[in-house]
PDB file of C-alpha atoms in Angstrom:
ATOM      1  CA  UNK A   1     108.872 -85.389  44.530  1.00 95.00           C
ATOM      2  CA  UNK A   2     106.009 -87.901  45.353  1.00 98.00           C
ATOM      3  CA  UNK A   3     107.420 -91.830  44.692  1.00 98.00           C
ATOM      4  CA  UNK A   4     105.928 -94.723  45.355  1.00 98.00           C
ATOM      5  CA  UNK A   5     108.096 -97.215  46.748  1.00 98.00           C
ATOM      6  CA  UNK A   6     107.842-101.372  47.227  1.00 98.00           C
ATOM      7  CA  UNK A   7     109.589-103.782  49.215  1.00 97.00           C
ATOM      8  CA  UNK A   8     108.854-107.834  48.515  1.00 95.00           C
ATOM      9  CA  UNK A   9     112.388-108.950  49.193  1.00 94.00           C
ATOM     10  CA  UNK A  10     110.960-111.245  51.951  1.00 93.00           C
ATOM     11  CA  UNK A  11     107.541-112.765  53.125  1.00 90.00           C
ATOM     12  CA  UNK A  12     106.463-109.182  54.423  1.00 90.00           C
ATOM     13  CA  UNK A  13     105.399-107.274  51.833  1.00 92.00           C
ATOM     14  CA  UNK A  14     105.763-103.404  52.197  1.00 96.00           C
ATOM     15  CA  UNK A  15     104.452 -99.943  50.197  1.00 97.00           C
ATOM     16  CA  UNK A  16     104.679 -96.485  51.201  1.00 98.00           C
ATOM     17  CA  UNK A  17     104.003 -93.155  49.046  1.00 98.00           C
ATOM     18  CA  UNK A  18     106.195 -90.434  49.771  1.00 98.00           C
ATOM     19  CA  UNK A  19     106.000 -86.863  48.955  1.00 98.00           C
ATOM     20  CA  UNK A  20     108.866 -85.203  49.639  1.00 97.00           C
ATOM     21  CA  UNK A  21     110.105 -86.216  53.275  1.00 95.00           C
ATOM     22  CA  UNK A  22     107.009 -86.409  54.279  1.00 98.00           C
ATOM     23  CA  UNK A  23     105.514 -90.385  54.135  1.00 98.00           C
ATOM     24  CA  UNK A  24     101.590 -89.790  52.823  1.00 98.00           C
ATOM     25  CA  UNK A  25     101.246 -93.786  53.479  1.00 97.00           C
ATOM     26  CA  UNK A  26     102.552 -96.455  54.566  1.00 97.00           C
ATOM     27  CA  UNK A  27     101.118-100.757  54.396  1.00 96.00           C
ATOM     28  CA  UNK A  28     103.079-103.375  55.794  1.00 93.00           C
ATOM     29  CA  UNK A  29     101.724-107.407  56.117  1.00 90.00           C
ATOM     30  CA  UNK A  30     103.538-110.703  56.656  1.00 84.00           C
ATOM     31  CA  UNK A  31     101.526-112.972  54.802  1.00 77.00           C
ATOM     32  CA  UNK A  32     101.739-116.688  53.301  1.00 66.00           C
ATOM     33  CA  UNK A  33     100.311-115.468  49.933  1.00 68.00           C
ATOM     34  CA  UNK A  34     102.699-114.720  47.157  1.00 67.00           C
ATOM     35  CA  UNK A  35     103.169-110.575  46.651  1.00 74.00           C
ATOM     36  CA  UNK A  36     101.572-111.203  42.992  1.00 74.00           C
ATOM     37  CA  UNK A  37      98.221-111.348  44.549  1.00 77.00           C
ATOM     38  CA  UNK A  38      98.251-108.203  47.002  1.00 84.00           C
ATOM     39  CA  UNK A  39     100.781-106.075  45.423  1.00 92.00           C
ATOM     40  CA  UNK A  40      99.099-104.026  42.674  1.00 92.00           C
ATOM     41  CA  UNK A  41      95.678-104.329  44.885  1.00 92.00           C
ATOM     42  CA  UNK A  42      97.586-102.285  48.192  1.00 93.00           C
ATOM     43  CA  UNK A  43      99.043-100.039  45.623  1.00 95.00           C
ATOM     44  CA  UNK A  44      96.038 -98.948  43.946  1.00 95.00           C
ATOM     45  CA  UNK A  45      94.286 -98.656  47.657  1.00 95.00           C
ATOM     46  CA  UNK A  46      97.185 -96.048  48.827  1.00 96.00           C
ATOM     47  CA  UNK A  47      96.494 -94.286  45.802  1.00 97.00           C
ATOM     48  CA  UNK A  48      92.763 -93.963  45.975  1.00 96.00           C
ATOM     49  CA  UNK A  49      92.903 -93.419  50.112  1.00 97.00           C
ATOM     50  CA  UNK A  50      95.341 -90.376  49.429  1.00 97.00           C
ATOM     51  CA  UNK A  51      92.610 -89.121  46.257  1.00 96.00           C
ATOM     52  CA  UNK A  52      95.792 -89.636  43.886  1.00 94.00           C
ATOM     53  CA  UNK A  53      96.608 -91.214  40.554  1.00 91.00           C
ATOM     54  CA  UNK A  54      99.248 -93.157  38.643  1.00 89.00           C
ATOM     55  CA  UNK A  55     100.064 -89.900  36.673  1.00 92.00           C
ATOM     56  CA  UNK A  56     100.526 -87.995  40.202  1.00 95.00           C
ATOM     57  CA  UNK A  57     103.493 -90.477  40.798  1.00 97.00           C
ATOM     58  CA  UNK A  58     107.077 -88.867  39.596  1.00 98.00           C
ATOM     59  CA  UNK A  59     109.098 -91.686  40.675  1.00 98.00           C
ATOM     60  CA  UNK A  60     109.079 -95.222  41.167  1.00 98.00           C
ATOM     61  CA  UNK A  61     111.456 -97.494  44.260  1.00 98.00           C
ATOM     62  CA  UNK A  62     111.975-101.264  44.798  1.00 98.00           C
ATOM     63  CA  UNK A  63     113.826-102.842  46.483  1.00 98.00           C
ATOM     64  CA  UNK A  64     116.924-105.124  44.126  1.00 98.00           C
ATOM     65  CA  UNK A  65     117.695-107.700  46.543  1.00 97.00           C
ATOM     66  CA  UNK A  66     119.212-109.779  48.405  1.00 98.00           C
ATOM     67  CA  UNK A  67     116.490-111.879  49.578  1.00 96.00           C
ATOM     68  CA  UNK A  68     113.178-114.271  48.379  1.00 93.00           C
ATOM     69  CA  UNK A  69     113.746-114.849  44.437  1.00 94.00           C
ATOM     70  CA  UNK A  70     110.779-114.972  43.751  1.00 92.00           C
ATOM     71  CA  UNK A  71     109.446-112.083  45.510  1.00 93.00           C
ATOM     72  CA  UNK A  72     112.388-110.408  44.103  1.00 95.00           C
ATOM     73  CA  UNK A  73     110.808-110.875  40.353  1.00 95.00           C
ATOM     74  CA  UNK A  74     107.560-109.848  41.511  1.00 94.00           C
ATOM     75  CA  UNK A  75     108.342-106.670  43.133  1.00 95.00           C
ATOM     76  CA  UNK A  76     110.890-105.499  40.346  1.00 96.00           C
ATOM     77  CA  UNK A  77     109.157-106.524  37.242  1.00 95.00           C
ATOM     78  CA  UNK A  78     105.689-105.012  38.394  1.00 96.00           C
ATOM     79  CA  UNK A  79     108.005-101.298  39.537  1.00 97.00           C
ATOM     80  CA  UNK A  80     109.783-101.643  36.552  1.00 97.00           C
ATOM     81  CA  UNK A  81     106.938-102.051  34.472  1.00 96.00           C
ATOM     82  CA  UNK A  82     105.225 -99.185  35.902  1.00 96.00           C
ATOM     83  CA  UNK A  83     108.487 -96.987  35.370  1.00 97.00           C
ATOM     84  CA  UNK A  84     108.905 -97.841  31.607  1.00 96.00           C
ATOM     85  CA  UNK A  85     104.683 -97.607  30.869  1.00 95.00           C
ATOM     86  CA  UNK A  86     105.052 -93.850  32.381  1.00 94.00           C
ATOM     87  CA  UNK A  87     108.139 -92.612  31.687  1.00 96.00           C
ATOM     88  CA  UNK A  88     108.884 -91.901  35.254  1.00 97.00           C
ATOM     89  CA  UNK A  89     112.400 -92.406  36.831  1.00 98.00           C
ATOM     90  CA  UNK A  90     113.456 -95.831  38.315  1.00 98.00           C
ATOM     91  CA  UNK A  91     115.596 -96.285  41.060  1.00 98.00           C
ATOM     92  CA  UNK A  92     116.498 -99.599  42.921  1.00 98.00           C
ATOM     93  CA  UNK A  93     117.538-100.273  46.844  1.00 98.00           C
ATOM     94  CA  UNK A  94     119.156-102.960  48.028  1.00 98.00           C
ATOM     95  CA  UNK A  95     117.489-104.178  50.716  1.00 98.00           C
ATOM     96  CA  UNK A  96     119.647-104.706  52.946  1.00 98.00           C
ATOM     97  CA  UNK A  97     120.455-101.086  52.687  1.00 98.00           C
ATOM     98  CA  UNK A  98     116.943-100.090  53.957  1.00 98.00           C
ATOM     99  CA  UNK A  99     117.119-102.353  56.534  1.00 98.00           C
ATOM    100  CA  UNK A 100     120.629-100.524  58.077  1.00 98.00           C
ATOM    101  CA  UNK A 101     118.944 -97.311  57.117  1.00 97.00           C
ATOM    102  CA  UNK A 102     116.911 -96.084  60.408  1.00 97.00           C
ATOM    103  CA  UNK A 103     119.996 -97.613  62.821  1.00 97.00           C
ATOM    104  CA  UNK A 104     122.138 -94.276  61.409  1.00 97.00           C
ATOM    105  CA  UNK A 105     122.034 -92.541  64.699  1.00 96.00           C
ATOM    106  CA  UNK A 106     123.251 -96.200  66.577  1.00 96.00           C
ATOM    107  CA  UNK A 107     126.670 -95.970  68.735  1.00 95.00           C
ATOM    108  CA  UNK A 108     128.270 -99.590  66.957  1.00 98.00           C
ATOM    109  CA  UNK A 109     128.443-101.077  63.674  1.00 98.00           C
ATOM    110  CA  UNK A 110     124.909-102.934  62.348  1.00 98.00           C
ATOM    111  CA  UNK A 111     124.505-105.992  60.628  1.00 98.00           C
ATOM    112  CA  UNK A 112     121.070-106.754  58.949  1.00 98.00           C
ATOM    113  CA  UNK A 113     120.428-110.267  58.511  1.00 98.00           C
ATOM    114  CA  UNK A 114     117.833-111.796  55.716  1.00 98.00           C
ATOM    115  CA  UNK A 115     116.905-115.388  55.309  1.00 96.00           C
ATOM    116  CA  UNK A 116     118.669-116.826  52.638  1.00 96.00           C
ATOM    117  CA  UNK A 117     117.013-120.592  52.886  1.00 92.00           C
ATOM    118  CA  UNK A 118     119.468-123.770  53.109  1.00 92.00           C
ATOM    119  CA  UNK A 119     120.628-122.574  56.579  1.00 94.00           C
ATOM    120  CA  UNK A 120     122.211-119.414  54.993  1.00 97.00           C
ATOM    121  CA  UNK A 121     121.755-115.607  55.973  1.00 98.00           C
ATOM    122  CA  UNK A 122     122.359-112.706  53.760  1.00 98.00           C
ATOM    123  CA  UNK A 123     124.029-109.999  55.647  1.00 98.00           C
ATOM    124  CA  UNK A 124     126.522-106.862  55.285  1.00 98.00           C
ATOM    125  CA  UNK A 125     128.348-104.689  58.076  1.00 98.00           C
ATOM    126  CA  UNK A 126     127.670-101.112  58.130  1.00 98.00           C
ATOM    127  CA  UNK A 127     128.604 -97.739  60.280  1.00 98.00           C
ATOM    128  CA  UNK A 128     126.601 -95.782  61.436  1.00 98.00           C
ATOM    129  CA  UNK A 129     128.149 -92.066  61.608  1.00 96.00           C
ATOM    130  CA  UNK A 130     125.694 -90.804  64.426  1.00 93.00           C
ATOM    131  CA  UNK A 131     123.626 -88.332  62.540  1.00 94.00           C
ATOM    132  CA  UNK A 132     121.477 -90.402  60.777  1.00 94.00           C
ATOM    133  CA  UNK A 133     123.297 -91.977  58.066  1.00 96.00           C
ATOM    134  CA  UNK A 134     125.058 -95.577  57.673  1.00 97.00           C
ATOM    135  CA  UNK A 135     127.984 -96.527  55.689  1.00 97.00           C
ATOM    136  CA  UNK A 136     127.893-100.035  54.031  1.00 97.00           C
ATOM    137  CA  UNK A 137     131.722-101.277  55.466  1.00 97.00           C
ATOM    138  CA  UNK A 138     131.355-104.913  53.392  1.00 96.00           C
ATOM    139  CA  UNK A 139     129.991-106.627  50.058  1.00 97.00           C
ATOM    140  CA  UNK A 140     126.678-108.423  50.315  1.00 98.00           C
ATOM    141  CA  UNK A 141     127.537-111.239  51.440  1.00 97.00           C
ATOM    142  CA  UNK A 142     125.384-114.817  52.021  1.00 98.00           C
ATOM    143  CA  UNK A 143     127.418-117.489  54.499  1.00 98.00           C
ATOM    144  CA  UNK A 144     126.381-120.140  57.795  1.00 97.00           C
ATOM    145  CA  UNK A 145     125.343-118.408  60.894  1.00 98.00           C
ATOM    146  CA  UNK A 146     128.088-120.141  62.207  1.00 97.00           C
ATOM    147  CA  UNK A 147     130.930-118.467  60.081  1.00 97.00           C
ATOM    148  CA  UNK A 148     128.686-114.836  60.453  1.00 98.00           C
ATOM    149  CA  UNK A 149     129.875-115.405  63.950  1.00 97.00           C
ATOM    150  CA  UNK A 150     133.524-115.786  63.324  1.00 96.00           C
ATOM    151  CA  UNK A 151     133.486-112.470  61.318  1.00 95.00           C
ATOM    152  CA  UNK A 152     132.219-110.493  63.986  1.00 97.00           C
ATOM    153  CA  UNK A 153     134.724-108.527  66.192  1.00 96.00           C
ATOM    154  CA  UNK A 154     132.857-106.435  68.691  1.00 98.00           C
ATOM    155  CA  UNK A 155     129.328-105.046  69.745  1.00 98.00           C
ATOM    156  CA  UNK A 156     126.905-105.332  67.111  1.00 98.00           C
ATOM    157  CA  UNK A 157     123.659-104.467  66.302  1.00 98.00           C
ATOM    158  CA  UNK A 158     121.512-106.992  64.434  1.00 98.00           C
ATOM    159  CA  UNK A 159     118.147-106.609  62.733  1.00 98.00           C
ATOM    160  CA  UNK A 160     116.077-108.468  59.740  1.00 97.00           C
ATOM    161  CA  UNK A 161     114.431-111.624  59.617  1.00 96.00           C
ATOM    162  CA  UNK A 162     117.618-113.566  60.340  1.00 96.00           C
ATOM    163  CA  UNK A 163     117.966-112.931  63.418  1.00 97.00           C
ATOM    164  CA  UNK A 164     115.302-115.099  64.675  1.00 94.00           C
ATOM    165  CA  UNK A 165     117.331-117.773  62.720  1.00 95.00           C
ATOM    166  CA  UNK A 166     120.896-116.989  64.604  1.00 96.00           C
ATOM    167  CA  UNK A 167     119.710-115.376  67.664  1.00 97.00           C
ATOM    168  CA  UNK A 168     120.301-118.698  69.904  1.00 97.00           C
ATOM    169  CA  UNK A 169     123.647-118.891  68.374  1.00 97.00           C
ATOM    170  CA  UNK A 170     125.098-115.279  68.369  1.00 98.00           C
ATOM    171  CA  UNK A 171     124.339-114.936  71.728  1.00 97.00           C
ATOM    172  CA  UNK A 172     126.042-118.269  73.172  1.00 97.00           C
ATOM    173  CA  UNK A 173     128.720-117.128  70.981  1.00 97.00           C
ATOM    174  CA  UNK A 174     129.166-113.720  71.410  1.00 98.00           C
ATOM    175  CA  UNK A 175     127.764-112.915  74.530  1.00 97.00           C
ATOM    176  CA  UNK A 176     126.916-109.201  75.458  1.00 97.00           C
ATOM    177  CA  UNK A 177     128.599-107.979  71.582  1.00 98.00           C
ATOM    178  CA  UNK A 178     125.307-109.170  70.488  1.00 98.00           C
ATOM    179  CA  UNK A 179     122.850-106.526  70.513  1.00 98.00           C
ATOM    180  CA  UNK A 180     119.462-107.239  69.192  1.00 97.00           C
ATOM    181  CA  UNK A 181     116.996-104.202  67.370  1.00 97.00           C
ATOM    182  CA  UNK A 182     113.486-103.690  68.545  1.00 96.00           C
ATOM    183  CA  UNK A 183     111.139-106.056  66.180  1.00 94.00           C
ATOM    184  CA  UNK A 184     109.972-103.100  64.360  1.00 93.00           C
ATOM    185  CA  UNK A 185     113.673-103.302  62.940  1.00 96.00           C
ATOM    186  CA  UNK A 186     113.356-106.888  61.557  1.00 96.00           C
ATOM    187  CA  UNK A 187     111.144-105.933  58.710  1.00 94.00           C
ATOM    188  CA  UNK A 188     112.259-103.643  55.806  1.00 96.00           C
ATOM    189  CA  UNK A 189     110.066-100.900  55.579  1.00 97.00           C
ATOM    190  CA  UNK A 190     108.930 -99.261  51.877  1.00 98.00           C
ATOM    191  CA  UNK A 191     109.248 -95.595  53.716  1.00 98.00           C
ATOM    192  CA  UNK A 192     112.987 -96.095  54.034  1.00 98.00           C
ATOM    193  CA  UNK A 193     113.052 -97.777  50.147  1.00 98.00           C
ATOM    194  CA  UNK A 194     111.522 -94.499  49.340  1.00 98.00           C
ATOM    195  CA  UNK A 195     113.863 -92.034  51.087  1.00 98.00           C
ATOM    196  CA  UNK A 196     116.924 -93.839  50.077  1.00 98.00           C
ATOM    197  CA  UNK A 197     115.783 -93.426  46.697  1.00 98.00           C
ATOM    198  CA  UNK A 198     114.728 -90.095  47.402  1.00 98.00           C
ATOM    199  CA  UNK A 199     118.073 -89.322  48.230  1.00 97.00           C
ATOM    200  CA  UNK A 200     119.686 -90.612  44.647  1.00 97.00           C
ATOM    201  CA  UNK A 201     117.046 -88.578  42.829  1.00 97.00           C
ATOM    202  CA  UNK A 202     118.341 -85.481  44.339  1.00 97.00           C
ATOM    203  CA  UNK A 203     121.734 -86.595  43.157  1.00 97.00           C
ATOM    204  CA  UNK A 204     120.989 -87.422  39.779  1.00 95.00           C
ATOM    205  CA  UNK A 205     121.082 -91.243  40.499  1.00 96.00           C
ATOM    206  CA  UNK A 206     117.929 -92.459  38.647  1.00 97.00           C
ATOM    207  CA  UNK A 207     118.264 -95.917  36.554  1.00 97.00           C
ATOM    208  CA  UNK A 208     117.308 -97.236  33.494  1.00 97.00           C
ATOM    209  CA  UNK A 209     114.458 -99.498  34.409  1.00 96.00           C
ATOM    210  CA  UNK A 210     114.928-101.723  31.184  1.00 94.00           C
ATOM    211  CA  UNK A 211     118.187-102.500  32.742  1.00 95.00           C
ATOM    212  CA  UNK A 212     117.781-102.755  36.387  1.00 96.00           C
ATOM    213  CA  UNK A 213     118.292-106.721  37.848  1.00 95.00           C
ATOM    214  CA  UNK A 214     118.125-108.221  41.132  1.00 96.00           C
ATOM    215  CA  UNK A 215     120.576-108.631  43.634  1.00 96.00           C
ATOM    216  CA  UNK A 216     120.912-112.458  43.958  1.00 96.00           C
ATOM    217  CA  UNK A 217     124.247-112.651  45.749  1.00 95.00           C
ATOM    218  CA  UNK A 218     124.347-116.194  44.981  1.00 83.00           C
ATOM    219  CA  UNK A 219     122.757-118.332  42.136  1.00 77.00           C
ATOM    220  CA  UNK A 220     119.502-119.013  41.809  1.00 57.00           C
ATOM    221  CA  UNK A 221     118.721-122.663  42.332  1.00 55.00           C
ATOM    222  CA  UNK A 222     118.533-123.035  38.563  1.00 48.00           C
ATOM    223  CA  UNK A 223     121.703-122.210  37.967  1.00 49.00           C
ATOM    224  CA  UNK A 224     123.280-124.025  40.483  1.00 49.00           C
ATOM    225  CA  UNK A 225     121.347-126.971  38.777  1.00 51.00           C
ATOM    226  CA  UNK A 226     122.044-126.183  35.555  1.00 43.00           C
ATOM    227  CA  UNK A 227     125.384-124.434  35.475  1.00 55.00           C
ATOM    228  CA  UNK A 228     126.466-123.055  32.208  1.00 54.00           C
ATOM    229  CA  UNK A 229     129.468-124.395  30.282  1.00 53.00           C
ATOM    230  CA  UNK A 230     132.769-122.866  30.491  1.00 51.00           C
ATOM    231  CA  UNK A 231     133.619-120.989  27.083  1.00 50.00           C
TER     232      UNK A 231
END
């Protein structure tokens, strides 16, 4: 199955085209400009470098969230819309999910960290099971570096953009149970979207892209703003 798959969850923006289990392409770049004005350009240059089309894609990946809001929006409505216009199946990947995904064959639990703004991280715990897979062991979750810290019982592997952010801290804290990735962890990667969505194709996981929402974890600033009324 060949699917295209996007990440914009954060300020590096990611795309990959898979086909199969075999990654045809792959684009990756932190940037200052807003996804709107590279995404659709780096997918149609994939496309065209590997000689294919829109109508070769059969599936369509995105990453739901947690992270930027905005480049949330952009990523899913531009997949979404390109799900719907072809009639191809949808399927969306937390991102914090992709970012656990290649640390499957790691010997302690991992915790992926995302910048969450207002001196927040967005994080989850997960297990890896030594063969290549990870179990998520907690909700998504947003709290303080400082209370991350508390919540955290033995060696753990970090990774994501957050960990610049608590890296001082979690290792005055925690000394040697804090285990840093490699820096090509700390991005998510649009290959990994794509296999993890692979993977719920196979088992009849697709979604209905009309449907699909991000995965704020907390409210967006509007709505902490403008909260609605009780009914």
């Amino acid at each position: 199955m060949k699917i295209l798959a996007v990440d914009t969850s954060t300020a590096s923006g990611s795309i990959a085209i898979l086909d199969g289990a075999r990654v045809m392409a792959e684009w990756t770049l932190l940037s200052s400009q807003t996804h709107n004005r590279l995404l659709l350009k780096r997918i149609d240059f994939l496309l065209n470098e590997l000689g294919w089309g829109f109508e070769q894609v059969e599936a369509f990946a995105v990453t739901t969230g947690p992270g930027s809001f905005t480049g949330l929006r952009i990523g899913l409505t531009t997949v979404k819309t390109l799900a719907w216009a072809t009639g191809k199946p949808f399927v969306g990947i937390p991102s914090l999910d992709a970012l656990a995904a290649p640390l499957g064959y790691a010997a302690h639990p991992v915790c992926p960290l995302l910048d969450a703004r207002k001196s927040e991280i967005y994080f989850a715990v997960y297990q890896p099971d030594g063969r290549g897979a990870v179990q998520r062991r907690s909700s998504f979750q947003v709290d303080s570096p400082q209370r991350i810290v508390e919540k955290i019982t033995g060696p753990t592997i970090f990774c994501g953009d957050g960990w610049s952010l608590c890296a001082e801290l979690f290792s005055k804290e925690l000394g040697g149970w804090a285990l840093a990735a490699p820096a090509p962890f700390h991005f998510v990667r649009a290959a990994l979207v794509g296999e993890l969505a692979r993977e719920r194709l196979l088992d009849q996981e697709a979604e209905n892209p009309l449907t699909a929402t991000p995965l704020y974890v907390r409210p967006s600033e509007a709505e902490m703003r403008h909260p609605r009324p009780a009914t």
